[in-house]
Amino acid sequence: MNRFASLSAVIVAIVAFAAPSPADAQRKLEFAPYAVPAEGAVAVVVRQGAPMEGAFAEVDRVSGGALQRAVAAAGFIGDRGVMLNLPGVGPYQQVVLVGVGSEAASPRLLEDVGGLVGQAAALSGAPRIELLWPGTDIAMAGGHLAMGASLGQYTFRNYRTPRPGAPVLGQGELVLRVADAEGARRAWTAQWQPVAEGVRFARDLVTEPANTIYPESFVERTREAFRDVPGVSIEVLDVPAMQALGMGSLLAVGQGSQRPPRLLVVRYRGGGRDEAPVAFVGKGITFDTGGISIKPSLNLWQMKYDMTGAASVTGAVLALAKRGARVNAIAVAALAENMPSGTATRPGDVIRTMSGKTYEVMSTDAEGRMVLVDAIWFVQQRDRPRVVIDVATLTGSQVTALGDEYGGLFTRDEALAANLLAAGAASGEDLWRLPLHPSYAKDLESPIADLRNGGSTARAGAGVGAFFIGSWVQEGVAWAHLDIASMAWRDLPVLPTVPLGASGFGVRLLDRYVRDHVETPAP
Ligand code: BES
Ligand code: MN
Ligand code: ZN
């Protein structure tokens, strides 16, 4: 390579892998003892039908009744999840009201409150916003508020050119005024900030378009994120390495693209020496055109998010490693770009997977299961995990079945089902269990190979896809498949902790699963 070429390669690398620009700085989270400030920007929680209590009453008094008049004019009564953003109330620069309904406080409610305030804070020019939470009934309330605030204020404006003279929004501080400020700060730093960083990592990668995130740049971003995180080792398989292992299935998906595929393995050791790991395997299609079975062009741009599973499992292990979880956990990202070209896999092709099992390609658009089975086989052979959970934007059928309320859960293991459903409810990333009926085997029969990669479109598509993947799971391994096609990208209405766009769905869920059901308790 001549000097100019290598120099331009360096420049491209810097542009592609640059850290988020200051345009994406989020507000710094601070903690302070509960008190009602006499000016500035404040966020106040309002219980349904009971506005004249606590911080609201105090802010109203300081503002000479202006707050109550504004609230009456707006018809705001504190319904759960409703936010009222009032600029200039008496001496206050801004008052953000967050309705919490009449439900008792819970960690999930606190995260939602934090999330709504975070969303308002991201659009505010106030240098300092103070969220007032007088309650003492939830331990470490501030940690949950902070988690919500961090997730809610997520924005991605790296490619927006700032308008000259326009104020920069969403910068400065977000102060959480809570009863136990010190305890909240500790809970945030040790327990929740790592998870928020895992979600941010996933959202950033998913939001990036496919001209910046492709298998190799996904790997570089991951190396960058894990730099200096203790207990972690990273292994990357390139094309020759995958050929040597016989990974014909992952390679078949990548072979139509100019961007070569990769298998990325992040291993975190925080548990016992001889403890079998839990393995999280993510679908990492950096762009899914459908391949030769090409997709229609409507909304095709969204298929940049077809690597959400890979981003989420990697983000989850980032969270576990950063909080020093007492577990051995592995993230496997099966990375490829699914493109049509003269070298692309064709419908009808027969593929030999790493396991030796073969299948006939019905559709090159059923590529998620193709990359996953080699990744799952690899981690089973290499690491002997006791649990394998794969995460994938696998089927349109899951979207039709569950909408944007639930990810689809498929497993034959009752204990794993119960644990994942509980982790979903606790984390705010809900799952709904769907069947793996034995009859789906019929849909996957091929006259010339061991299997085929899809059945009739009139059948249970999400279940058939799950069944295909399950055919590569070894005896004695507890396996679950999460089809998150409907959850990866948020359209309206947004949720308090999930702004428009990339959700990072799976990071909070898998962290919660490990926290509540896998991790060995501290001695
Ligand atoms: N990435 C898609 C699934 C998808 C669809 C994710 C919509 C998010 C939103 C996947 O690779 C796909 O194309 N699946 C096919 C499978 C079929 C060909 C068996 C589908 O669902 O139609
Ligand atoms: Mn596809
Ligand atoms: Zn896909």
PDB file of C-alpha atoms in Angstrom, residues 86-306:
ATOM      1  CA  LEU A  86     -43.823  24.889  31.424  1.00  0.00           C
ATOM      2  CA  PRO A  87     -41.288  27.601  30.622  1.00  0.00           C
ATOM      3  CA  GLY A  88     -41.133  30.674  32.890  1.00  0.00           C
ATOM      4  CA  VAL A  89     -43.264  30.060  35.985  1.00  0.00           C
ATOM      5  CA  GLY A  90     -42.746  32.881  38.514  1.00  0.00           C
ATOM      6  CA  PRO A  91     -39.044  32.888  39.421  1.00  0.00           C
ATOM      7  CA  TYR A  92     -38.512  29.479  37.761  1.00  0.00           C
ATOM      8  CA  GLN A  93     -36.924  29.290  34.329  1.00  0.00           C
ATOM      9  CA  GLN A  94     -38.752  26.022  33.646  1.00  0.00           C
ATOM     10  CA  VAL A  95     -41.068  23.655  35.546  1.00  0.00           C
ATOM     11  CA  VAL A  96     -41.422  20.091  34.229  1.00  0.00           C
ATOM     12  CA  LEU A  97     -44.382  18.222  35.725  1.00  0.00           C
ATOM     13  CA  VAL A  98     -44.489  14.440  35.520  1.00  0.00           C
ATOM     14  CA  GLY A  99     -47.734  12.601  36.241  1.00  0.00           C
ATOM     15  CA  VAL A 100     -47.403   9.262  38.053  1.00  0.00           C
ATOM     16  CA  GLY A 101     -51.087   8.305  38.302  1.00  0.00           C
ATOM     17  CA  SER A 102     -52.286   6.693  41.512  1.00  0.00           C
ATOM     18  CA  GLU A 103     -50.123   3.562  41.526  1.00  0.00           C
ATOM     19  CA  ALA A 104     -47.696   2.985  44.389  1.00  0.00           C
ATOM     20  CA  ALA A 105     -44.086   3.839  43.607  1.00  0.00           C
ATOM     21  CA  SER A 106     -41.907   1.031  42.219  1.00  0.00           C
ATOM     22  CA  PRO A 107     -38.448   0.858  40.640  1.00  0.00           C
ATOM     23  CA  ARG A 108     -40.056   0.703  37.187  1.00  0.00           C
ATOM     24  CA  LEU A 109     -42.179   3.775  37.913  1.00  0.00           C
ATOM     25  CA  LEU A 110     -39.097   5.650  39.114  1.00  0.00           C
ATOM     26  CA  GLU A 111     -37.257   4.751  35.915  1.00  0.00           C
ATOM     27  CA  ASP A 112     -40.207   6.065  33.912  1.00  0.00           C
ATOM     28  CA  VAL A 113     -40.217   9.336  35.889  1.00  0.00           C
ATOM     29  CA  GLY A 114     -36.487   9.701  35.328  1.00  0.00           C
ATOM     30  CA  GLY A 115     -36.983   8.860  31.663  1.00  0.00           C
ATOM     31  CA  LEU A 116     -39.614  11.531  31.056  1.00  0.00           C
ATOM     32  CA  VAL A 117     -37.521  14.146  32.819  1.00  0.00           C
ATOM     33  CA  GLY A 118     -34.513  12.967  30.808  1.00  0.00           C
ATOM     34  CA  GLN A 119     -36.461  13.476  27.581  1.00  0.00           C
ATOM     35  CA  ALA A 120     -37.443  16.999  28.638  1.00  0.00           C
ATOM     36  CA  ALA A 121     -33.866  17.684  29.750  1.00  0.00           C
ATOM     37  CA  ALA A 122     -32.489  16.644  26.353  1.00  0.00           C
ATOM     38  CA  LEU A 123     -34.544  19.428  24.718  1.00  0.00           C
ATOM     39  CA  SER A 124     -33.941  22.097  27.332  1.00  0.00           C
ATOM     40  CA  GLY A 125     -31.428  24.923  27.213  1.00  0.00           C
ATOM     41  CA  ALA A 126     -31.388  25.303  31.014  1.00  0.00           C
ATOM     42  CA  PRO A 127     -27.856  24.783  32.344  1.00  0.00           C
ATOM     43  CA  ARG A 128     -29.114  22.865  35.373  1.00  0.00           C
ATOM     44  CA  ILE A 129     -32.326  20.936  35.909  1.00  0.00           C
ATOM     45  CA  GLU A 130     -33.255  19.634  39.367  1.00  0.00           C
ATOM     46  CA  LEU A 131     -35.581  16.658  39.772  1.00  0.00           C
ATOM     47  CA  LEU A 132     -37.297  16.654  43.165  1.00  0.00           C
ATOM     48  CA  TRP A 133     -38.188  13.252  44.676  1.00  0.00           C
ATOM     49  CA  PRO A 134     -39.212  13.525  48.331  1.00  0.00           C
ATOM     50  CA  GLY A 135     -40.209   9.827  48.722  1.00  0.00           C
ATOM     51  CA  THR A 136     -38.424   7.459  51.094  1.00  0.00           C
ATOM     52  CA  ASP A 137     -40.411   4.266  50.380  1.00  0.00           C
ATOM     53  CA  ILE A 138     -38.128   2.879  47.636  1.00  0.00           C
ATOM     54  CA  ALA A 139     -34.565   1.997  48.558  1.00  0.00           C
ATOM     55  CA  MET A 140     -32.021   3.732  46.340  1.00  0.00           C
ATOM     56  CA  ALA A 141     -34.763   5.666  44.563  1.00  0.00           C
ATOM     57  CA  GLY A 142     -32.119   7.988  43.134  1.00  0.00           C
ATOM     58  CA  GLY A 143     -30.327   5.105  41.386  1.00  0.00           C
ATOM     59  CA  HIS A 144     -33.505   4.184  39.506  1.00  0.00           C
ATOM     60  CA  LEU A 145     -34.339   7.812  38.713  1.00  0.00           C
ATOM     61  CA  ALA A 146     -30.823   8.261  37.367  1.00  0.00           C
ATOM     62  CA  MET A 147     -31.059   5.095  35.259  1.00  0.00           C
ATOM     63  CA  GLY A 148     -34.290   6.366  33.729  1.00  0.00           C
ATOM     64  CA  ALA A 149     -32.899   9.854  33.198  1.00  0.00           C
ATOM     65  CA  SER A 150     -29.841   8.510  31.450  1.00  0.00           C
ATOM     66  CA  LEU A 151     -31.892   6.296  29.103  1.00  0.00           C
ATOM     67  CA  GLY A 152     -34.537   8.967  28.488  1.00  0.00           C
ATOM     68  CA  GLN A 153     -32.119  11.708  27.529  1.00  0.00           C
ATOM     69  CA  TYR A 154     -30.480   9.572  24.831  1.00  0.00           C
ATOM     70  CA  THR A 155     -30.038  11.400  21.543  1.00  0.00           C
ATOM     71  CA  PHE A 156     -27.876  10.806  18.499  1.00  0.00           C
ATOM     72  CA  ARG A 157     -26.973  13.952  16.603  1.00  0.00           C
ATOM     73  CA  ASN A 158     -23.463  13.072  15.471  1.00  0.00           C
ATOM     74  CA  TYR A 159     -24.208  13.948  11.867  1.00  0.00           C
ATOM     75  CA  ARG A 160     -26.201  17.122  12.513  1.00  0.00           C
ATOM     76  CA  THR A 161     -24.354  20.285  11.653  1.00  0.00           C
ATOM     77  CA  PRO A 162     -25.021  22.768  14.484  1.00  0.00           C
ATOM     78  CA  ARG A 163     -26.882  25.890  13.307  1.00  0.00           C
ATOM     79  CA  PRO A 164     -24.703  28.950  13.910  1.00  0.00           C
ATOM     80  CA  GLY A 165     -26.006  30.950  16.841  1.00  0.00           C
ATOM     81  CA  ALA A 166     -28.589  28.338  17.876  1.00  0.00           C
ATOM     82  CA  PRO A 167     -28.411  27.340  21.555  1.00  0.00           C
ATOM     83  CA  VAL A 168     -26.949  23.910  22.267  1.00  0.00           C
ATOM     84  CA  LEU A 169     -29.595  21.841  24.016  1.00  0.00           C
ATOM     85  CA  GLY A 170     -29.278  18.993  26.483  1.00  0.00           C
ATOM     86  CA  GLN A 171     -26.041  20.053  28.098  1.00  0.00           C
ATOM     87  CA  GLY A 172     -25.151  20.898  31.672  1.00  0.00           C
ATOM     88  CA  GLU A 173     -26.394  19.045  34.728  1.00  0.00           C
ATOM     89  CA  LEU A 174     -29.363  17.009  35.801  1.00  0.00           C
ATOM     90  CA  VAL A 175     -29.478  17.045  39.589  1.00  0.00           C
ATOM     91  CA  LEU A 176     -31.468  14.392  41.420  1.00  0.00           C
ATOM     92  CA  ARG A 177     -32.663  15.680  44.774  1.00  0.00           C
ATOM     93  CA  VAL A 178     -33.504  12.627  46.877  1.00  0.00           C
ATOM     94  CA  ALA A 179     -33.669  11.677  50.558  1.00  0.00           C
ATOM     95  CA  ASP A 180     -30.480   9.556  50.504  1.00  0.00           C
ATOM     96  CA  ALA A 181     -28.238  11.358  48.018  1.00  0.00           C
ATOM     97  CA  GLU A 182     -25.049   9.509  48.982  1.00  0.00           C
ATOM     98  CA  GLY A 183     -26.679   6.065  48.776  1.00  0.00           C
ATOM     99  CA  ALA A 184     -28.195   6.996  45.435  1.00  0.00           C
ATOM    100  CA  ARG A 185     -24.869   8.109  44.036  1.00  0.00           C
ATOM    101  CA  ARG A 186     -23.260   4.818  45.104  1.00  0.00           C
ATOM    102  CA  ALA A 187     -26.102   2.718  43.657  1.00  0.00           C
ATOM    103  CA  TRP A 188     -25.911   4.642  40.402  1.00  0.00           C
ATOM    104  CA  THR A 189     -22.155   4.403  39.947  1.00  0.00           C
ATOM    105  CA  ALA A 190     -21.735   0.780  40.967  1.00  0.00           C
ATOM    106  CA  GLN A 191     -24.972  -0.807  39.748  1.00  0.00           C
ATOM    107  CA  TRP A 192     -26.844   1.206  37.146  1.00  0.00           C
ATOM    108  CA  GLN A 193     -24.469   3.460  35.282  1.00  0.00           C
ATOM    109  CA  PRO A 194     -22.755   0.396  33.742  1.00  0.00           C
ATOM    110  CA  VAL A 195     -26.105  -0.824  32.438  1.00  0.00           C
ATOM    111  CA  ALA A 196     -26.960   2.609  31.026  1.00  0.00           C
ATOM    112  CA  GLU A 197     -23.579   2.581  29.281  1.00  0.00           C
ATOM    113  CA  GLY A 198     -24.330  -0.847  27.820  1.00  0.00           C
ATOM    114  CA  VAL A 199     -27.641   0.452  26.450  1.00  0.00           C
ATOM    115  CA  ARG A 200     -25.954   3.562  25.047  1.00  0.00           C
ATOM    116  CA  PHE A 201     -23.315   1.420  23.345  1.00  0.00           C
ATOM    117  CA  ALA A 202     -26.041  -0.689  21.692  1.00  0.00           C
ATOM    118  CA  ARG A 203     -28.164   2.320  20.672  1.00  0.00           C
ATOM    119  CA  ASP A 204     -25.191   4.112  19.136  1.00  0.00           C
ATOM    120  CA  LEU A 205     -24.226   1.095  17.026  1.00  0.00           C
ATOM    121  CA  VAL A 206     -27.795   0.458  15.920  1.00  0.00           C
ATOM    122  CA  THR A 207     -28.409   4.102  15.014  1.00  0.00           C
ATOM    123  CA  GLU A 208     -25.224   4.333  12.959  1.00  0.00           C
ATOM    124  CA  PRO A 209     -26.035   3.603   9.327  1.00  0.00           C
ATOM    125  CA  ALA A 210     -24.636   0.650   7.406  1.00  0.00           C
ATOM    126  CA  ASN A 211     -22.015   2.821   5.683  1.00  0.00           C
ATOM    127  CA  THR A 212     -20.298   3.285   9.038  1.00  0.00           C
ATOM    128  CA  ILE A 213     -21.230   0.058  10.851  1.00  0.00           C
ATOM    129  CA  TYR A 214     -20.284  -3.140   9.035  1.00  0.00           C
ATOM    130  CA  PRO A 215     -18.694  -6.277  10.506  1.00  0.00           C
ATOM    131  CA  GLU A 216     -15.159  -4.869  10.829  1.00  0.00           C
ATOM    132  CA  SER A 217     -16.206  -1.495  12.257  1.00  0.00           C
ATOM    133  CA  PHE A 218     -18.587  -3.234  14.690  1.00  0.00           C
ATOM    134  CA  VAL A 219     -15.542  -5.138  15.957  1.00  0.00           C
ATOM    135  CA  GLU A 220     -13.478  -1.931  16.269  1.00  0.00           C
ATOM    136  CA  ARG A 221     -16.243  -0.147  18.181  1.00  0.00           C
ATOM    137  CA  THR A 222     -16.437  -3.115  20.527  1.00  0.00           C
ATOM    138  CA  ARG A 223     -12.675  -3.126  21.150  1.00  0.00           C
ATOM    139  CA  GLU A 224     -12.890   0.598  21.889  1.00  0.00           C
ATOM    140  CA  ALA A 225     -15.776   0.161  24.363  1.00  0.00           C
ATOM    141  CA  PHE A 226     -14.032  -2.645  26.262  1.00  0.00           C
ATOM    142  CA  ARG A 227     -10.622  -0.968  26.381  1.00  0.00           C
ATOM    143  CA  ASP A 228      -9.457  -0.916  30.024  1.00  0.00           C
ATOM    144  CA  VAL A 229     -12.442  -2.965  31.248  1.00  0.00           C
ATOM    145  CA  PRO A 230     -10.958  -5.698  33.479  1.00  0.00           C
ATOM    146  CA  GLY A 231     -11.677  -9.418  33.126  1.00  0.00           C
ATOM    147  CA  VAL A 232     -12.431  -9.313  29.400  1.00  0.00           C
ATOM    148  CA  SER A 233     -10.841 -11.020  26.394  1.00  0.00           C
ATOM    149  CA  ILE A 234     -11.892 -10.517  22.793  1.00  0.00           C
ATOM    150  CA  GLU A 235     -11.546 -13.053  19.966  1.00  0.00           C
ATOM    151  CA  VAL A 236     -12.312 -12.209  16.339  1.00  0.00           C
ATOM    152  CA  LEU A 237     -12.639 -14.753  13.527  1.00  0.00           C
ATOM    153  CA  ASP A 238     -12.018 -13.447  10.011  1.00  0.00           C
ATOM    154  CA  VAL A 239     -12.991 -15.233   6.792  1.00  0.00           C
ATOM    155  CA  PRO A 240     -10.010 -17.637   6.598  1.00  0.00           C
ATOM    156  CA  ALA A 241     -10.487 -18.549  10.281  1.00  0.00           C
ATOM    157  CA  MET A 242     -14.167 -19.276   9.676  1.00  0.00           C
ATOM    158  CA  GLN A 243     -13.339 -21.268   6.532  1.00  0.00           C
ATOM    159  CA  ALA A 244     -10.892 -23.364   8.525  1.00  0.00           C
ATOM    160  CA  LEU A 245     -13.667 -24.182  11.008  1.00  0.00           C
ATOM    161  CA  GLY A 246     -16.166 -25.019   8.276  1.00  0.00           C
ATOM    162  CA  MET A 247     -18.596 -22.202   9.125  1.00  0.00           C
ATOM    163  CA  GLY A 248     -20.294 -22.472   5.753  1.00  0.00           C
ATOM    164  CA  SER A 249     -23.513 -20.978   7.039  1.00  0.00           C
ATOM    165  CA  LEU A 250     -22.252 -17.653   8.392  1.00  0.00           C
ATOM    166  CA  LEU A 251     -19.968 -17.363   5.347  1.00  0.00           C
ATOM    167  CA  ALA A 252     -22.877 -18.028   2.962  1.00  0.00           C
ATOM    168  CA  VAL A 253     -24.660 -14.919   4.228  1.00  0.00           C
ATOM    169  CA  GLY A 254     -21.572 -12.707   4.035  1.00  0.00           C
ATOM    170  CA  GLN A 255     -20.302 -13.825   0.638  1.00  0.00           C
ATOM    171  CA  GLY A 256     -22.434 -11.427  -1.418  1.00  0.00           C
ATOM    172  CA  SER A 257     -21.003  -8.324   0.261  1.00  0.00           C
ATOM    173  CA  GLN A 258     -17.834  -6.261  -0.225  1.00  0.00           C
ATOM    174  CA  ARG A 259     -17.684  -6.058   3.582  1.00  0.00           C
ATOM    175  CA  PRO A 260     -16.328  -9.376   4.863  1.00  0.00           C
ATOM    176  CA  PRO A 261     -18.171 -11.105   7.722  1.00  0.00           C
ATOM    177  CA  ARG A 262     -16.750 -11.588  11.219  1.00  0.00           C
ATOM    178  CA  LEU A 263     -17.470 -13.676  14.274  1.00  0.00           C
ATOM    179  CA  LEU A 264     -16.822 -11.604  17.387  1.00  0.00           C
ATOM    180  CA  VAL A 265     -16.526 -13.264  20.792  1.00  0.00           C
ATOM    181  CA  VAL A 266     -16.289 -11.236  24.010  1.00  0.00           C
ATOM    182  CA  ARG A 267     -15.545 -13.310  27.095  1.00  0.00           C
ATOM    183  CA  TYR A 268     -15.950 -11.860  30.575  1.00  0.00           C
ATOM    184  CA  ARG A 269     -14.751 -13.813  33.595  1.00  0.00           C
ATOM    185  CA  GLY A 270     -16.225 -12.569  36.861  1.00  0.00           C
ATOM    186  CA  GLY A 271     -17.370 -15.902  38.251  1.00  0.00           C
ATOM    187  CA  GLY A 272     -15.792 -19.095  39.566  1.00  0.00           C
ATOM    188  CA  ARG A 273     -12.861 -20.691  37.804  1.00  0.00           C
ATOM    189  CA  ASP A 274     -14.700 -23.867  36.831  1.00  0.00           C
ATOM    190  CA  GLU A 275     -18.116 -22.305  36.463  1.00  0.00           C
ATOM    191  CA  ALA A 276     -19.666 -22.936  33.017  1.00  0.00           C
ATOM    192  CA  PRO A 277     -20.478 -19.612  31.344  1.00  0.00           C
ATOM    193  CA  VAL A 278     -23.757 -18.227  30.080  1.00  0.00           C
ATOM    194  CA  ALA A 279     -23.540 -17.407  26.389  1.00  0.00           C
ATOM    195  CA  PHE A 280     -25.491 -14.640  24.649  1.00  0.00           C
ATOM    196  CA  VAL A 281     -25.467 -14.941  20.859  1.00  0.00           C
ATOM    197  CA  GLY A 282     -26.641 -12.009  18.719  1.00  0.00           C
ATOM    198  CA  LYS A 283     -27.753 -11.707  15.110  1.00  0.00           C
ATOM    199  CA  GLY A 284     -25.485  -9.069  13.598  1.00  0.00           C
ATOM    200  CA  ILE A 285     -26.704  -8.384  10.063  1.00  0.00           C
ATOM    201  CA  THR A 286     -25.279  -4.904   9.551  1.00  0.00           C
ATOM    202  CA  PHE A 287     -27.660  -4.460   6.620  1.00  0.00           C
ATOM    203  CA  ASP A 288     -30.336  -6.872   5.413  1.00  0.00           C
ATOM    204  CA  THR A 289     -31.365  -6.295   1.803  1.00  0.00           C
ATOM    205  CA  GLY A 290     -32.772  -9.834   1.735  1.00  0.00           C
ATOM    206  CA  GLY A 291     -29.983 -10.862  -0.636  1.00  0.00           C
ATOM    207  CA  ILE A 292     -31.090 -12.459  -3.926  1.00  0.00           C
ATOM    208  CA  SER A 293     -34.524 -12.907  -2.283  1.00  0.00           C
ATOM    209  CA  ILE A 294     -34.474  -9.118  -2.241  1.00  0.00           C
ATOM    210  CA  LYS A 295     -36.796  -7.071  -0.056  1.00  0.00           C
ATOM    211  CA  PRO A 296     -39.119  -4.335  -1.373  1.00  0.00           C
ATOM    212  CA  SER A 297     -37.694  -0.823  -1.032  1.00  0.00           C
ATOM    213  CA  LEU A 298     -40.361   0.594   1.295  1.00  0.00           C
ATOM    214  CA  ASN A 299     -38.709   1.199   4.703  1.00  0.00           C
ATOM    215  CA  LEU A 300     -35.706  -0.815   3.604  1.00  0.00           C
ATOM    216  CA  TRP A 301     -33.413   1.741   5.269  1.00  0.00           C
ATOM    217  CA  GLN A 302     -34.612   0.370   8.610  1.00  0.00           C
ATOM    218  CA  MET A 303     -32.724  -2.861   7.964  1.00  0.00           C
ATOM    219  CA  LYS A 304     -29.622  -1.133   9.330  1.00  0.00           C
ATOM    220  CA  TYR A 305     -31.038  -2.199  12.693  1.00  0.00           C
ATOM    221  CA  ASP A 306     -30.845  -5.900  11.807  1.00  0.00           C
TER     222      ASP A 306
END
